[in-house]
């Protein structure tokens, strides 16, 4: 739930920043109406973005802490939601500012990714001290099992704690 709360705070903050920046950019026409048009739909933007992240797999714990899949899910889900937001505004005839959406993308997506990087660092710290680790059974040839266990003991930030070994003897 901490991840959802962080994402909600980031998306809400990005929405507010986008409204403020939209009003300050003098080269965009009709900048005075951004707050009047966005504030009524802002809660739907935040909730919709979070639902988009959930549907895109950004809250699946399988990829937390390692690899690029977690970041890819956040990026793809965010782009798909923002495309759906623009399409919905067009279909419904709602005058949602393109400048606002552009700023929301430019602020919100990198902020979500930075939030994930920060949480990954925190998770890896907890894993180094033995918390939030997955008990792991290592199976394979004797030499391979020894190598895997050595790596898992050395690289504790990966989050796997070997609790058992099943090894066949090396055939030399």
PDB file of C-alpha atoms in Angstrom:
ATOM      1  CA  UNK A   1       0.000   0.000   0.000  1.00  0.00           C
ATOM      2  CA  UNK A   2       2.945   2.308   0.504  1.00  0.00           C
ATOM      3  CA  UNK A   3       3.658   2.135  -3.213  1.00  0.00           C
ATOM      4  CA  UNK A   4       0.074   3.066  -4.128  1.00  0.00           C
ATOM      5  CA  UNK A   5       0.132   5.930  -1.614  1.00  0.00           C
ATOM      6  CA  UNK A   6       3.429   7.207  -3.017  1.00  0.00           C
ATOM      7  CA  UNK A   7       2.120   7.008  -6.585  1.00  0.00           C
ATOM      8  CA  UNK A   8      -1.094   8.797  -5.566  1.00  0.00           C
ATOM      9  CA  UNK A   9       0.907  11.605  -3.964  1.00  0.00           C
ATOM     10  CA  UNK A  10       3.172  11.873  -7.012  1.00  0.00           C
ATOM     11  CA  UNK A  11       0.272  11.924  -9.483  1.00  0.00           C
ATOM     12  CA  UNK A  12      -1.660  14.471  -7.401  1.00  0.00           C
ATOM     13  CA  UNK A  13       1.443  16.630  -7.105  1.00  0.00           C
ATOM     14  CA  UNK A  14       2.153  16.359 -10.829  1.00  0.00           C
ATOM     15  CA  UNK A  15      -1.431  17.386 -11.581  1.00  0.00           C
ATOM     16  CA  UNK A  16      -1.123  20.479  -9.389  1.00  0.00           C
ATOM     17  CA  UNK A  17       2.266  21.360 -10.875  1.00  0.00           C
ATOM     18  CA  UNK A  18       0.855  20.948 -14.396  1.00  0.00           C
ATOM     19  CA  UNK A  19      -2.058  23.297 -13.615  1.00  0.00           C
ATOM     20  CA  UNK A  20       0.276  25.930 -12.158  1.00  0.00           C
ATOM     21  CA  UNK A  21       2.821  25.667 -14.972  1.00  0.00           C
ATOM     22  CA  UNK A  22       0.049  25.771 -17.582  1.00  0.00           C
ATOM     23  CA  UNK A  23      -1.094  29.123 -16.212  1.00  0.00           C
ATOM     24  CA  UNK A  24       2.445  30.542 -16.146  1.00  0.00           C
ATOM     25  CA  UNK A  25       3.394  29.678 -19.711  1.00  0.00           C
ATOM     26  CA  UNK A  26       2.634  32.829 -21.665  1.00  0.00           C
ATOM     27  CA  UNK A  27       3.077  31.289 -25.129  1.00  0.00           C
ATOM     28  CA  UNK A  28       0.063  28.985 -24.625  1.00  0.00           C
ATOM     29  CA  UNK A  29      -3.281  30.652 -25.446  1.00  0.00           C
ATOM     30  CA  UNK A  30      -6.110  30.849 -22.879  1.00  0.00           C
ATOM     31  CA  UNK A  31      -3.890  29.888 -19.978  1.00  0.00           C
ATOM     32  CA  UNK A  32      -6.286  31.433 -17.456  1.00  0.00           C
ATOM     33  CA  UNK A  33      -8.817  28.605 -17.752  1.00  0.00           C
ATOM     34  CA  UNK A  34      -6.571  25.675 -16.796  1.00  0.00           C
ATOM     35  CA  UNK A  35      -7.601  25.613 -13.152  1.00  0.00           C
ATOM     36  CA  UNK A  36     -11.284  26.016 -14.024  1.00  0.00           C
ATOM     37  CA  UNK A  37     -11.163  23.105 -16.478  1.00  0.00           C
ATOM     38  CA  UNK A  38      -8.759  20.748 -14.691  1.00  0.00           C
ATOM     39  CA  UNK A  39      -9.707  21.037 -11.027  1.00  0.00           C
ATOM     40  CA  UNK A  40     -13.178  19.469 -11.492  1.00  0.00           C
ATOM     41  CA  UNK A  41     -11.639  16.410 -13.173  1.00  0.00           C
ATOM     42  CA  UNK A  42      -8.397  16.235 -11.146  1.00  0.00           C
ATOM     43  CA  UNK A  43      -9.639  13.474  -8.804  1.00  0.00           C
ATOM     44  CA  UNK A  44     -10.595  11.396 -11.853  1.00  0.00           C
ATOM     45  CA  UNK A  45      -7.140  11.965 -13.328  1.00  0.00           C
ATOM     46  CA  UNK A  46      -5.432  10.750 -10.137  1.00  0.00           C
ATOM     47  CA  UNK A  47      -7.698   7.717  -9.662  1.00  0.00           C
ATOM     48  CA  UNK A  48      -7.629   6.891 -13.373  1.00  0.00           C
ATOM     49  CA  UNK A  49      -3.841   7.023 -13.485  1.00  0.00           C
ATOM     50  CA  UNK A  50      -3.591   4.718 -10.461  1.00  0.00           C
ATOM     51  CA  UNK A  51      -6.053   2.290 -12.039  1.00  0.00           C
ATOM     52  CA  UNK A  52      -4.028   2.430 -15.253  1.00  0.00           C
ATOM     53  CA  UNK A  53      -0.860   1.598 -13.314  1.00  0.00           C
ATOM     54  CA  UNK A  54      -2.617  -1.315 -11.607  1.00  0.00           C
ATOM     55  CA  UNK A  55      -4.025  -2.688 -14.870  1.00  0.00           C
ATOM     56  CA  UNK A  56      -0.610  -2.349 -16.491  1.00  0.00           C
ATOM     57  CA  UNK A  57       1.002  -4.478 -13.787  1.00  0.00           C
ATOM     58  CA  UNK A  58       2.936  -1.728 -12.035  1.00  0.00           C
ATOM     59  CA  UNK A  59       1.886  -3.063  -8.603  1.00  0.00           C
ATOM     60  CA  UNK A  60       2.842  -6.695  -9.137  1.00  0.00           C
ATOM     61  CA  UNK A  61       5.509  -7.550  -6.557  1.00  0.00           C
ATOM     62  CA  UNK A  62       7.254 -10.019  -8.851  1.00  0.00           C
ATOM     63  CA  UNK A  63       9.410  -7.341 -10.461  1.00  0.00           C
ATOM     64  CA  UNK A  64      10.060  -5.113  -7.445  1.00  0.00           C
ATOM     65  CA  UNK A  65      13.672  -4.438  -6.691  1.00  0.00           C
ATOM     66  CA  UNK A  66      15.464  -5.862  -9.747  1.00  0.00           C
ATOM     67  CA  UNK A  67      15.491  -5.437 -13.502  1.00  0.00           C
ATOM     68  CA  UNK A  68      13.887  -2.884 -15.774  1.00  0.00           C
ATOM     69  CA  UNK A  69      10.467  -4.539 -16.026  1.00  0.00           C
ATOM     70  CA  UNK A  70       9.110  -2.490 -13.102  1.00  0.00           C
ATOM     71  CA  UNK A  71      10.079   0.763 -14.825  1.00  0.00           C
ATOM     72  CA  UNK A  72       8.737  -0.453 -18.173  1.00  0.00           C
ATOM     73  CA  UNK A  73       5.361  -1.232 -16.584  1.00  0.00           C
ATOM     74  CA  UNK A  74       5.158   2.229 -15.011  1.00  0.00           C
ATOM     75  CA  UNK A  75       6.155   3.942 -18.265  1.00  0.00           C
ATOM     76  CA  UNK A  76       3.836   1.911 -20.514  1.00  0.00           C
ATOM     77  CA  UNK A  77       0.889   2.168 -18.112  1.00  0.00           C
ATOM     78  CA  UNK A  78       1.349   5.919 -17.770  1.00  0.00           C
ATOM     79  CA  UNK A  79       1.544   6.494 -21.513  1.00  0.00           C
ATOM     80  CA  UNK A  80      -1.539   4.346 -22.104  1.00  0.00           C
ATOM     81  CA  UNK A  81      -3.499   6.217 -19.414  1.00  0.00           C
ATOM     82  CA  UNK A  82      -2.509   9.618 -20.750  1.00  0.00           C
ATOM     83  CA  UNK A  83      -3.489   8.563 -24.263  1.00  0.00           C
ATOM     84  CA  UNK A  84      -6.840   7.386 -22.884  1.00  0.00           C
ATOM     85  CA  UNK A  85      -7.235  10.704 -21.047  1.00  0.00           C
ATOM     86  CA  UNK A  86      -6.691  12.703 -24.226  1.00  0.00           C
ATOM     87  CA  UNK A  87      -8.937  10.414 -26.258  1.00  0.00           C
ATOM     88  CA  UNK A  88     -11.706  10.580 -23.635  1.00  0.00           C
ATOM     89  CA  UNK A  89     -11.547  14.372 -23.516  1.00  0.00           C
ATOM     90  CA  UNK A  90     -11.784  14.465 -27.309  1.00  0.00           C
ATOM     91  CA  UNK A  91     -14.708  12.007 -27.540  1.00  0.00           C
ATOM     92  CA  UNK A  92     -16.625  13.694 -24.717  1.00  0.00           C
ATOM     93  CA  UNK A  93     -15.906  17.159 -26.086  1.00  0.00           C
ATOM     94  CA  UNK A  94     -14.284  18.238 -22.820  1.00  0.00           C
ATOM     95  CA  UNK A  95     -11.934  21.192 -23.411  1.00  0.00           C
ATOM     96  CA  UNK A  96      -8.951  19.700 -21.577  1.00  0.00           C
ATOM     97  CA  UNK A  97      -5.902  21.769 -22.376  1.00  0.00           C
ATOM     98  CA  UNK A  98      -3.314  20.019 -24.546  1.00  0.00           C
ATOM     99  CA  UNK A  99      -0.685  22.142 -22.822  1.00  0.00           C
ATOM    100  CA  UNK A 100      -1.821  20.777 -19.473  1.00  0.00           C
ATOM    101  CA  UNK A 101      -1.606  17.174 -20.713  1.00  0.00           C
ATOM    102  CA  UNK A 102       1.836  17.838 -22.205  1.00  0.00           C
ATOM    103  CA  UNK A 103       3.094  19.275 -18.904  1.00  0.00           C
ATOM    104  CA  UNK A 104       1.435  16.446 -16.953  1.00  0.00           C
ATOM    105  CA  UNK A 105       3.346  13.897 -19.055  1.00  0.00           C
ATOM    106  CA  UNK A 106       6.612  15.821 -18.732  1.00  0.00           C
ATOM    107  CA  UNK A 107       6.287  16.094 -14.937  1.00  0.00           C
ATOM    108  CA  UNK A 108       4.297  13.023 -13.895  1.00  0.00           C
ATOM    109  CA  UNK A 109       6.029  10.205 -15.740  1.00  0.00           C
ATOM    110  CA  UNK A 110       9.595  11.096 -14.662  1.00  0.00           C
ATOM    111  CA  UNK A 111       8.353  11.742 -11.112  1.00  0.00           C
ATOM    112  CA  UNK A 112       6.789   8.267 -10.958  1.00  0.00           C
ATOM    113  CA  UNK A 113      10.002   6.695 -12.247  1.00  0.00           C
ATOM    114  CA  UNK A 114      12.106   8.634  -9.722  1.00  0.00           C
ATOM    115  CA  UNK A 115       9.725   7.465  -6.995  1.00  0.00           C
ATOM    116  CA  UNK A 116      10.248   3.855  -8.082  1.00  0.00           C
ATOM    117  CA  UNK A 117      14.030   4.265  -8.125  1.00  0.00           C
ATOM    118  CA  UNK A 118      13.899   5.708  -4.610  1.00  0.00           C
ATOM    119  CA  UNK A 119      11.703   2.888  -3.318  1.00  0.00           C
ATOM    120  CA  UNK A 120      13.984   0.342  -4.990  1.00  0.00           C
ATOM    121  CA  UNK A 121      16.976   1.764  -3.092  1.00  0.00           C
ATOM    122  CA  UNK A 122      15.040   1.548   0.175  1.00  0.00           C
ATOM    123  CA  UNK A 123      13.952  -2.041  -0.563  1.00  0.00           C
ATOM    124  CA  UNK A 124      17.521  -3.040  -1.417  1.00  0.00           C
ATOM    125  CA  UNK A 125      18.716  -1.531   1.864  1.00  0.00           C
ATOM    126  CA  UNK A 126      16.163  -3.589   3.795  1.00  0.00           C
ATOM    127  CA  UNK A 127      17.185  -6.693   1.883  1.00  0.00           C
ATOM    128  CA  UNK A 128      20.857  -6.122   2.765  1.00  0.00           C
ATOM    129  CA  UNK A 129      19.937  -6.242   6.447  1.00  0.00           C
ATOM    130  CA  UNK A 130      17.853  -9.388   5.965  1.00  0.00           C
ATOM    131  CA  UNK A 131      14.321  -7.976   5.742  1.00  0.00           C
ATOM    132  CA  UNK A 132      11.809  -8.488   2.910  1.00  0.00           C
ATOM    133  CA  UNK A 133      13.765 -11.449   1.542  1.00  0.00           C
ATOM    134  CA  UNK A 134      12.329 -14.499  -0.194  1.00  0.00           C
ATOM    135  CA  UNK A 135      13.277 -17.925   1.203  1.00  0.00           C
ATOM    136  CA  UNK A 136      14.801 -19.812  -1.706  1.00  0.00           C
ATOM    137  CA  UNK A 137      15.479 -23.467  -2.501  1.00  0.00           C
ATOM    138  CA  UNK A 138      18.486 -23.803  -4.811  1.00  0.00           C
ATOM    139  CA  UNK A 139      18.390 -26.831  -7.136  1.00  0.00           C
ATOM    140  CA  UNK A 140      20.957 -28.061  -9.647  1.00  0.00           C
ATOM    141  CA  UNK A 141      24.346 -29.678 -10.089  1.00  0.00           C
ATOM    142  CA  UNK A 142      26.707 -29.443  -7.125  1.00  0.00           C
ATOM    143  CA  UNK A 143      28.980 -26.834  -8.736  1.00  0.00           C
ATOM    144  CA  UNK A 144      26.103 -24.699  -9.992  1.00  0.00           C
ATOM    145  CA  UNK A 145      24.354 -24.792  -6.620  1.00  0.00           C
ATOM    146  CA  UNK A 146      27.530 -23.708  -4.858  1.00  0.00           C
ATOM    147  CA  UNK A 147      27.976 -20.836  -7.326  1.00  0.00           C
ATOM    148  CA  UNK A 148      24.378 -19.652  -6.962  1.00  0.00           C
ATOM    149  CA  UNK A 149      24.517 -19.801  -3.167  1.00  0.00           C
ATOM    150  CA  UNK A 150      27.799 -17.871  -3.170  1.00  0.00           C
ATOM    151  CA  UNK A 151      26.236 -15.132  -5.317  1.00  0.00           C
ATOM    152  CA  UNK A 152      23.060 -14.963  -3.204  1.00  0.00           C
ATOM    153  CA  UNK A 153      25.057 -14.683   0.011  1.00  0.00           C
ATOM    154  CA  UNK A 154      27.337 -12.030  -1.465  1.00  0.00           C
ATOM    155  CA  UNK A 155      24.593 -10.003  -3.202  1.00  0.00           C
ATOM    156  CA  UNK A 156      22.018  -9.832  -0.417  1.00  0.00           C
ATOM    157  CA  UNK A 157      20.278  -6.854  -2.038  1.00  0.00           C
ATOM    158  CA  UNK A 158      18.760  -9.305  -4.542  1.00  0.00           C
ATOM    159  CA  UNK A 159      16.429 -10.455  -1.762  1.00  0.00           C
ATOM    160  CA  UNK A 160      16.851 -14.236  -1.961  1.00  0.00           C
ATOM    161  CA  UNK A 161      17.854 -16.159   1.153  1.00  0.00           C
ATOM    162  CA  UNK A 162      18.969 -19.736   0.440  1.00  0.00           C
ATOM    163  CA  UNK A 163      17.209 -21.984   2.945  1.00  0.00           C
ATOM    164  CA  UNK A 164      17.792 -25.323   1.281  1.00  0.00           C
ATOM    165  CA  UNK A 165      19.904 -27.038  -1.351  1.00  0.00           C
ATOM    166  CA  UNK A 166      19.167 -29.913  -3.664  1.00  0.00           C
ATOM    167  CA  UNK A 167      22.271 -30.853  -5.602  1.00  0.00           C
ATOM    168  CA  UNK A 168      23.237 -33.797  -7.693  1.00  0.00           C
ATOM    169  CA  UNK A 169      26.881 -34.813  -7.481  1.00  0.00           C
ATOM    170  CA  UNK A 170      29.214 -33.478 -10.172  1.00  0.00           C
ATOM    171  CA  UNK A 171      29.978 -36.023 -12.830  1.00  0.00           C
ATOM    172  CA  UNK A 172      33.744 -35.757 -13.217  1.00  0.00           C
TER     173      UNK A 172
END
